[in-house]
Amino acid sequence: MSVHEHPAKVYPVHPQLKDSAVVKGLSEYQAMYEKSLADSDAFWADIAQRIDWFSPWHQVSQCDFSKAQVAWFLGAKLNVAHNCIDRHLKDKADQTAIIWEADDPADTRHISYRELHEEVCRAANALKAHGVQHGDRVCIYLPMIPELAYVMLACARIGAVHSIVFAGFSADALKDRILDCEAKVVVTADEGLRGGKAIGLKAITDQALEQTPCVSRLLVVRRTGAEVNMVAGRDCWYHEEVAKQRPTCPAAWVDAEDPLFILYTSGSTGKPKGVLHTSGGYITYASFTHQYVFDYRPGDIYFCAADIGWITGHSYIIYGPLANGATTIMFESTPLYPDAGRYWDVVERHKVNIFYTAPTAIRALAAEGDAFVKKYDRSSLRVMGTVGEPINPEAWGWYHDVVGDGRCAVVDTWWQTETGGIMITPQPGVNDMKPGSATLPFYGIEPVIVDEACNRQEDVEATGLLCMGRAWPGMARTVYGDHQRYVETYFSRVPGYYFTGDGCRRDKDGCYWITGRVDDVLNVSGHRLGTAEIEASINACDWIAESAVVGCHHDIKGTGIFAFVVLNRDNADHKDDFDAVFKTVREQVTADIGKIARPDHILISTGLPKTRSGKIMRRILRNIAKNEYEDMGNISTLADPSVVALLIEGHRKQFNS
Ligand code: 7RM
């Protein structure tokens, strides 16, 4: 049964949150929401007062979706690292900024705002010493260690642009990202450590750097102490470089529209896009949403379990919380190490008040049973968030009832790499919660639903494509080096609107239910992967002529990866050697992209269902992967309709016999 067939169960606002939350009740939300849309510039000018500006803007916004033009706080100057660190020193110098929870639960470190300031200044001076200047790109390929925070904030401090690459990506994926943004300096570690297992990041980086002439310097953080090969003239130890530097460094006043970072994300076509975020609007939006969505209060211990390699970690481990002077936890390990109680162990030991994770982690932990949860004291928890994919009501119910003891607010936050921050979400103490619905738009956000023909759906109850009717400060400004791609991806499908790529339904109360991607993007464990990227990798296997990738149901990941592969004529004899094909394909994808993109299932096929113009009809493949053999719809436009029966027969044999 899909979420839409469930009679929506409603969990009323928890009374204990109603009077103490930052926004008190639905009518206060509605008044503020209406104000945010009625005079948007006045609203955002007011909200932006939460940020320290060196000099003011001369115009609040200049946005025109028909021209794909977005700019906020024009002419203003600020420094994001100053806002995340320096301005807290007068009253919070000794407060913990970051609690680092290492892979080994016995290993935790408290980093005060004073220490953070010193470490970031040293890192900033080291980057400068190695030639990094305002506007230069620095690629960061680090695990979840404090140096990751130091280096990203060091970039912000000197006006350099960071591009963080998730440490689970392969050498090839790293190489592509370094080349695309022409990074001058790369920062990595000897090894990463997760779940007791070491990952040779330095060796992977060495492989990537064989093909990146733009890189002049590699800084290497010592994490495990493993022996690594240092290339003379190129590689330096991070700890040696920062030790040489002074612990102060002036924060460069940058323009509000100067780039802060690039983050690569998958789309439906081609290689990943370098989503570019700028400084003033992004930090305003990250800070504002972090306070309101999580009902963050001074003194709270805040734990977002994402990886900083993804946007959730950028906005809600580092930038939003630190801009708000919070204590934020950086978690190096996995939810299952040393066992399925790890998150709750962290909650108990650090007395976490706000916890934020993804549905895939919730499902994986729910499957391990309640005992791991109940073993730990979770009475400090007040707000619990989810992000990354639609949450099924069963997982929502377990999170709310078991983890939160039925007493915490659950916020199902919908947003994207491109939106910079949370867009559609419940707010603690404000609105009733509906498991499976992200509920209501955040302040200043105007969701619009259009049908396939781009007609705006004016009725409250509506279904269609989710768009945004107006700009907000946190949105991406361009695709790095390819503005045309930004125009085509977000502003062309539905003229005059920002197109999200998601489908959705709005119910009679105006609540939004996200139904998932409407393009060829898969959401695997909350990570975005383009089917085209995975297919390109599979097709690079010698044995394979062509392939088609679709999503399929997966209990834990939400969406699994199903690949239909056609072997080369010369290798057709491998068709009986399923294990070898499966292994080869998974190894190839791991090498090209990373383990997260490995297919879960493979069906060796004699052909793919293509139209006469050569387009693969994925609808048919999705049905087959779902075990739905009956209702294939119209297949008369296929060049060879007989392939459908062969595919069904193959699938039935492999999966249903
Ligand atoms: C933050 C992040 C974005 C895509 C987005 C959706 C899906 C994210 C939710 C969700 C339903 C949610 N950035 N998505 N959050 N779907 N409910 N609360 O995940 O760029 O990596 O992914 O993720 O499809 O378009 S992302």
PDB file of C-alpha atoms in Angstrom, residues 433-618:
ATOM      1  CA  MET A 433       2.480  15.992  12.119  1.00  0.00           C
ATOM      2  CA  LYS A 434       1.362  13.637   9.356  1.00  0.00           C
ATOM      3  CA  PRO A 435       3.628  10.616   8.878  1.00  0.00           C
ATOM      4  CA  GLY A 436       4.855  10.676   5.286  1.00  0.00           C
ATOM      5  CA  SER A 437       4.133  14.340   4.644  1.00  0.00           C
ATOM      6  CA  ALA A 438       6.676  17.168   4.799  1.00  0.00           C
ATOM      7  CA  THR A 439       3.569  19.288   5.546  1.00  0.00           C
ATOM      8  CA  LEU A 440       3.942  23.060   5.079  1.00  0.00           C
ATOM      9  CA  PRO A 441       6.237  25.499   3.259  1.00  0.00           C
ATOM     10  CA  PHE A 442       8.861  27.383   5.235  1.00  0.00           C
ATOM     11  CA  TYR A 443       8.748  31.189   5.427  1.00  0.00           C
ATOM     12  CA  GLY A 444       9.301  32.918   2.101  1.00  0.00           C
ATOM     13  CA  ILE A 445       8.840  29.693   0.155  1.00  0.00           C
ATOM     14  CA  GLU A 446       6.064  29.490  -2.428  1.00  0.00           C
ATOM     15  CA  PRO A 447       5.502  25.935  -3.657  1.00  0.00           C
ATOM     16  CA  VAL A 448       3.524  25.646  -6.872  1.00  0.00           C
ATOM     17  CA  ILE A 449       2.108  22.467  -8.387  1.00  0.00           C
ATOM     18  CA  VAL A 450       1.770  22.262 -12.153  1.00  0.00           C
ATOM     19  CA  ASP A 451       0.456  19.495 -14.389  1.00  0.00           C
ATOM     20  CA  GLU A 452       2.428  17.863 -17.218  1.00  0.00           C
ATOM     21  CA  ALA A 453       1.404  20.737 -19.505  1.00  0.00           C
ATOM     22  CA  CYS A 454       2.711  23.297 -16.991  1.00  0.00           C
ATOM     23  CA  ASN A 455      -0.734  24.511 -15.931  1.00  0.00           C
ATOM     24  CA  ARG A 456      -0.630  25.884 -12.432  1.00  0.00           C
ATOM     25  CA  GLN A 457      -2.961  23.925 -10.141  1.00  0.00           C
ATOM     26  CA  GLU A 458      -4.889  26.481  -8.133  1.00  0.00           C
ATOM     27  CA  ASP A 459      -7.068  24.135  -6.071  1.00  0.00           C
ATOM     28  CA  VAL A 460      -5.796  23.278  -2.629  1.00  0.00           C
ATOM     29  CA  GLU A 461      -6.007  19.569  -3.418  1.00  0.00           C
ATOM     30  CA  ALA A 462      -3.717  18.942  -6.361  1.00  0.00           C
ATOM     31  CA  THR A 463      -1.191  16.512  -7.808  1.00  0.00           C
ATOM     32  CA  GLY A 464       1.655  17.182 -10.212  1.00  0.00           C
ATOM     33  CA  LEU A 465       5.158  18.548 -10.550  1.00  0.00           C
ATOM     34  CA  LEU A 466       6.581  20.499  -7.649  1.00  0.00           C
ATOM     35  CA  CYS A 467       7.925  23.929  -8.558  1.00  0.00           C
ATOM     36  CA  MET A 468       8.779  27.119  -6.716  1.00  0.00           C
ATOM     37  CA  GLY A 469       7.070  30.352  -7.645  1.00  0.00           C
ATOM     38  CA  ARG A 470       9.716  32.704  -6.329  1.00  0.00           C
ATOM     39  CA  ALA A 471      13.354  32.882  -5.304  1.00  0.00           C
ATOM     40  CA  TRP A 472      14.709  32.507  -1.753  1.00  0.00           C
ATOM     41  CA  PRO A 473      18.129  33.537  -0.430  1.00  0.00           C
ATOM     42  CA  GLY A 474      19.533  30.006  -0.024  1.00  0.00           C
ATOM     43  CA  MET A 475      19.011  28.809  -3.580  1.00  0.00           C
ATOM     44  CA  ALA A 476      21.856  27.819  -5.929  1.00  0.00           C
ATOM     45  CA  ARG A 477      22.941  30.556  -8.311  1.00  0.00           C
ATOM     46  CA  THR A 478      24.368  28.548 -11.187  1.00  0.00           C
ATOM     47  CA  VAL A 479      25.961  25.292 -12.284  1.00  0.00           C
ATOM     48  CA  TYR A 480      29.682  25.936 -12.037  1.00  0.00           C
ATOM     49  CA  GLY A 481      31.124  26.653 -15.460  1.00  0.00           C
ATOM     50  CA  ASP A 482      27.874  25.865 -17.254  1.00  0.00           C
ATOM     51  CA  HIS A 483      25.144  28.418 -16.642  1.00  0.00           C
ATOM     52  CA  GLN A 484      23.208  27.076 -19.613  1.00  0.00           C
ATOM     53  CA  ARG A 485      22.839  23.770 -17.791  1.00  0.00           C
ATOM     54  CA  TYR A 486      21.383  25.628 -14.795  1.00  0.00           C
ATOM     55  CA  VAL A 487      18.871  27.297 -17.128  1.00  0.00           C
ATOM     56  CA  GLU A 488      17.931  24.019 -18.800  1.00  0.00           C
ATOM     57  CA  THR A 489      17.708  21.904 -15.652  1.00  0.00           C
ATOM     58  CA  TYR A 490      15.738  24.195 -13.369  1.00  0.00           C
ATOM     59  CA  PHE A 491      14.032  26.911 -15.421  1.00  0.00           C
ATOM     60  CA  SER A 492      13.084  25.400 -18.787  1.00  0.00           C
ATOM     61  CA  ARG A 493      10.744  22.468 -18.101  1.00  0.00           C
ATOM     62  CA  VAL A 494       8.233  24.831 -16.460  1.00  0.00           C
ATOM     63  CA  PRO A 495       8.823  28.382 -17.753  1.00  0.00           C
ATOM     64  CA  GLY A 496       8.865  31.090 -15.101  1.00  0.00           C
ATOM     65  CA  TYR A 497       9.314  28.649 -12.204  1.00  0.00           C
ATOM     66  CA  TYR A 498      12.091  26.756 -10.441  1.00  0.00           C
ATOM     67  CA  PHE A 499      11.460  23.079 -11.253  1.00  0.00           C
ATOM     68  CA  THR A 500      12.465  20.675  -8.476  1.00  0.00           C
ATOM     69  CA  GLY A 501      12.356  17.378 -10.381  1.00  0.00           C
ATOM     70  CA  ASP A 502       9.975  15.959  -7.770  1.00  0.00           C
ATOM     71  CA  GLY A 503       6.363  14.946  -8.055  1.00  0.00           C
ATOM     72  CA  CYS A 504       3.964  15.753  -5.253  1.00  0.00           C
ATOM     73  CA  ARG A 505       0.426  15.935  -3.936  1.00  0.00           C
ATOM     74  CA  ARG A 506      -1.152  18.682  -1.858  1.00  0.00           C
ATOM     75  CA  ASP A 507      -3.925  17.579   0.483  1.00  0.00           C
ATOM     76  CA  LYS A 508      -7.004  19.443   1.679  1.00  0.00           C
ATOM     77  CA  ASP A 509      -5.056  21.034   4.537  1.00  0.00           C
ATOM     78  CA  GLY A 510      -2.414  22.373   2.155  1.00  0.00           C
ATOM     79  CA  CYS A 511       0.118  19.754   3.271  1.00  0.00           C
ATOM     80  CA  TYR A 512       2.662  18.490   0.733  1.00  0.00           C
ATOM     81  CA  TRP A 513       3.330  14.791   0.134  1.00  0.00           C
ATOM     82  CA  ILE A 514       6.470  14.305  -1.966  1.00  0.00           C
ATOM     83  CA  THR A 515       6.132  11.292  -4.242  1.00  0.00           C
ATOM     84  CA  GLY A 516       9.731  11.180  -5.510  1.00  0.00           C
ATOM     85  CA  ARG A 517      11.688  12.082  -8.602  1.00  0.00           C
ATOM     86  CA  VAL A 518       9.916  12.438 -11.912  1.00  0.00           C
ATOM     87  CA  ASP A 519      13.189  12.332 -13.884  1.00  0.00           C
ATOM     88  CA  ASP A 520      15.831   9.639 -14.339  1.00  0.00           C
ATOM     89  CA  VAL A 521      17.370  10.274 -10.941  1.00  0.00           C
ATOM     90  CA  LEU A 522      17.367   7.524  -8.320  1.00  0.00           C
ATOM     91  CA  ASN A 523      17.301   8.249  -4.622  1.00  0.00           C
ATOM     92  CA  VAL A 524      19.283   5.417  -3.060  1.00  0.00           C
ATOM     93  CA  SER A 525      19.562   5.665   0.734  1.00  0.00           C
ATOM     94  CA  GLY A 526      18.888   9.370   0.358  1.00  0.00           C
ATOM     95  CA  HIS A 527      21.724   9.807  -2.147  1.00  0.00           C
ATOM     96  CA  ARG A 528      21.051  11.087  -5.613  1.00  0.00           C
ATOM     97  CA  LEU A 529      22.327   9.016  -8.507  1.00  0.00           C
ATOM     98  CA  GLY A 530      21.656   9.533 -12.199  1.00  0.00           C
ATOM     99  CA  THR A 531      20.679   6.386 -14.114  1.00  0.00           C
ATOM    100  CA  ALA A 532      22.737   7.731 -17.044  1.00  0.00           C
ATOM    101  CA  GLU A 533      25.889   7.866 -14.909  1.00  0.00           C
ATOM    102  CA  ILE A 534      25.460   4.279 -13.723  1.00  0.00           C
ATOM    103  CA  GLU A 535      24.693   3.069 -17.249  1.00  0.00           C
ATOM    104  CA  ALA A 536      27.797   4.801 -18.633  1.00  0.00           C
ATOM    105  CA  SER A 537      29.856   2.930 -16.064  1.00  0.00           C
ATOM    106  CA  ILE A 538      28.246  -0.461 -16.746  1.00  0.00           C
ATOM    107  CA  ASN A 539      28.671   0.054 -20.473  1.00  0.00           C
ATOM    108  CA  ALA A 540      32.395   0.515 -19.890  1.00  0.00           C
ATOM    109  CA  CYS A 541      32.666  -3.189 -18.939  1.00  0.00           C
ATOM    110  CA  ASP A 542      34.277  -5.073 -21.815  1.00  0.00           C
ATOM    111  CA  TRP A 543      31.611  -7.726 -21.793  1.00  0.00           C
ATOM    112  CA  ILE A 544      28.672  -5.408 -22.051  1.00  0.00           C
ATOM    113  CA  ALA A 545      27.063  -3.905 -25.101  1.00  0.00           C
ATOM    114  CA  GLU A 546      24.449  -1.772 -23.401  1.00  0.00           C
ATOM    115  CA  SER A 547      22.428  -1.415 -20.262  1.00  0.00           C
ATOM    116  CA  ALA A 548      19.435   0.289 -18.705  1.00  0.00           C
ATOM    117  CA  VAL A 549      19.126   1.122 -15.039  1.00  0.00           C
ATOM    118  CA  VAL A 550      15.885   1.654 -13.135  1.00  0.00           C
ATOM    119  CA  GLY A 551      14.933   1.953  -9.492  1.00  0.00           C
ATOM    120  CA  CYS A 552      13.234  -0.893  -7.632  1.00  0.00           C
ATOM    121  CA  HIS A 553      11.862  -1.357  -4.140  1.00  0.00           C
ATOM    122  CA  HIS A 554      14.433  -1.894  -1.405  1.00  0.00           C
ATOM    123  CA  ASP A 555      13.437  -2.356   2.243  1.00  0.00           C
ATOM    124  CA  ILE A 556      16.339  -0.393   3.684  1.00  0.00           C
ATOM    125  CA  LYS A 557      17.633   1.841   0.896  1.00  0.00           C
ATOM    126  CA  GLY A 558      14.141   2.936  -0.164  1.00  0.00           C
ATOM    127  CA  THR A 559      15.172   2.581  -3.787  1.00  0.00           C
ATOM    128  CA  GLY A 560      17.457  -0.165  -5.009  1.00  0.00           C
ATOM    129  CA  ILE A 561      19.328  -0.238  -8.322  1.00  0.00           C
ATOM    130  CA  PHE A 562      18.187  -2.687 -10.979  1.00  0.00           C
ATOM    131  CA  ALA A 563      20.332  -3.015 -14.097  1.00  0.00           C
ATOM    132  CA  PHE A 564      19.243  -4.704 -17.305  1.00  0.00           C
ATOM    133  CA  VAL A 565      22.394  -5.596 -19.207  1.00  0.00           C
ATOM    134  CA  VAL A 566      22.930  -6.837 -22.744  1.00  0.00           C
ATOM    135  CA  LEU A 567      26.173  -8.716 -23.352  1.00  0.00           C
ATOM    136  CA  ASN A 568      28.411  -8.167 -26.355  1.00  0.00           C
ATOM    137  CA  ARG A 569      27.867 -10.699 -29.100  1.00  0.00           C
ATOM    138  CA  ASP A 570      31.422 -11.995 -28.542  1.00  0.00           C
ATOM    139  CA  ASN A 571      30.681 -12.554 -24.899  1.00  0.00           C
ATOM    140  CA  ALA A 572      27.229 -13.987 -25.238  1.00  0.00           C
ATOM    141  CA  ASP A 573      28.612 -17.236 -23.806  1.00  0.00           C
ATOM    142  CA  HIS A 574      28.902 -15.428 -20.480  1.00  0.00           C
ATOM    143  CA  LYS A 575      25.137 -15.315 -20.247  1.00  0.00           C
ATOM    144  CA  ASP A 576      25.162 -18.465 -18.185  1.00  0.00           C
ATOM    145  CA  ASP A 577      27.914 -17.109 -16.013  1.00  0.00           C
ATOM    146  CA  PHE A 578      25.706 -14.798 -13.988  1.00  0.00           C
ATOM    147  CA  ASP A 579      28.008 -14.556 -10.978  1.00  0.00           C
ATOM    148  CA  ALA A 580      30.921 -13.361 -13.085  1.00  0.00           C
ATOM    149  CA  VAL A 581      28.802 -10.736 -14.851  1.00  0.00           C
ATOM    150  CA  PHE A 582      27.316  -9.544 -11.551  1.00  0.00           C
ATOM    151  CA  LYS A 583      30.748  -9.244  -9.968  1.00  0.00           C
ATOM    152  CA  THR A 584      32.314  -7.501 -12.957  1.00  0.00           C
ATOM    153  CA  VAL A 585      29.533  -4.953 -13.224  1.00  0.00           C
ATOM    154  CA  ARG A 586      29.602  -4.142  -9.510  1.00  0.00           C
ATOM    155  CA  GLU A 587      33.389  -3.762  -9.542  1.00  0.00           C
ATOM    156  CA  GLN A 588      33.239  -1.461 -12.545  1.00  0.00           C
ATOM    157  CA  VAL A 589      30.603   0.790 -10.941  1.00  0.00           C
ATOM    158  CA  THR A 590      32.521   0.862  -7.658  1.00  0.00           C
ATOM    159  CA  ALA A 591      35.626   2.009  -9.537  1.00  0.00           C
ATOM    160  CA  ASP A 592      33.847   4.661 -11.612  1.00  0.00           C
ATOM    161  CA  ILE A 593      31.523   6.127  -9.004  1.00  0.00           C
ATOM    162  CA  GLY A 594      31.659   4.385  -5.624  1.00  0.00           C
ATOM    163  CA  LYS A 595      29.983   1.588  -3.701  1.00  0.00           C
ATOM    164  CA  ILE A 596      26.750   3.549  -3.281  1.00  0.00           C
ATOM    165  CA  ALA A 597      26.038   3.204  -7.012  1.00  0.00           C
ATOM    166  CA  ARG A 598      26.494  -0.596  -7.229  1.00  0.00           C
ATOM    167  CA  PRO A 599      23.477  -2.368  -8.738  1.00  0.00           C
ATOM    168  CA  ASP A 600      21.536  -4.572  -6.322  1.00  0.00           C
ATOM    169  CA  HIS A 601      20.105  -6.691  -9.108  1.00  0.00           C
ATOM    170  CA  ILE A 602      21.172  -7.527 -12.609  1.00  0.00           C
ATOM    171  CA  LEU A 603      19.177  -9.186 -15.322  1.00  0.00           C
ATOM    172  CA  ILE A 604      21.135 -10.394 -18.340  1.00  0.00           C
ATOM    173  CA  SER A 605      18.883  -9.598 -21.253  1.00  0.00           C
ATOM    174  CA  THR A 606      18.937 -10.284 -24.962  1.00  0.00           C
ATOM    175  CA  GLY A 607      17.643  -6.815 -25.761  1.00  0.00           C
ATOM    176  CA  LEU A 608      16.169  -3.641 -24.287  1.00  0.00           C
ATOM    177  CA  PRO A 609      12.710  -2.277 -25.031  1.00  0.00           C
ATOM    178  CA  LYS A 610      13.402   0.608 -27.385  1.00  0.00           C
ATOM    179  CA  THR A 611      11.186   2.832 -29.431  1.00  0.00           C
ATOM    180  CA  ARG A 612      11.852   3.114 -33.153  1.00  0.00           C
ATOM    181  CA  SER A 613      13.790   6.293 -32.449  1.00  0.00           C
ATOM    182  CA  GLY A 614      16.021   4.338 -30.032  1.00  0.00           C
ATOM    183  CA  LYS A 615      14.713   5.620 -26.702  1.00  0.00           C
ATOM    184  CA  ILE A 616      14.599   3.046 -23.940  1.00  0.00           C
ATOM    185  CA  MET A 617      11.095   2.710 -22.497  1.00  0.00           C
ATOM    186  CA  ARG A 618      12.037   2.654 -18.846  1.00  0.00           C
TER     187      ARG A 618
END
